[in-house]
Short mmCIF file of C-alpha atoms in Angstrom, two decimals:
data_model
loop_
_atom_site.label_atom_id
_atom_site.label_comp_id
_atom_site.label_asym_id
_atom_site.label_seq_id
_atom_site.Cartn_x
_atom_site.Cartn_y
_atom_site.Cartn_z
CA MET A 1 2.28 6.27 -1.41
CA ASP A 2 5.16 4.34 0.07
CA GLU A 3 6.27 1.89 -2.58
CA ARG A 4 8.88 0.61 -0.16
CA LYS A 5 6.11 -0.76 2.03
CA CYS A 6 4.22 -2.04 -1.00
CA ASP A 7 5.98 -5.32 -1.54
CA LEU A 8 3.10 -7.67 -2.23
CA PRO A 9 0.05 -6.99 -4.45
CA ILE A 10 -2.26 -7.40 -1.47
CA ASN A 11 -0.06 -5.16 0.62
CA LYS A 12 -0.11 -2.63 -2.17
CA THR A 13 -3.89 -2.50 -2.17
CA GLU A 14 -4.09 -2.25 1.61
CA ASN A 15 -1.36 0.34 1.70
CA LEU A 16 -3.16 2.41 -0.91
CA HIS A 17 -6.34 2.20 1.11
CA LEU A 18 -4.59 3.13 4.35
CA ASN A 19 -2.76 6.00 2.72
CA HIS A 20 -5.93 7.16 1.04
CA VAL A 21 -7.69 7.28 4.40
#
């Protein structure tokens, strides 16, 4: 999980999904 890319809550969710896939 790149917290650096996770800046916004929405971005965090999408980033988690992308990283999970």
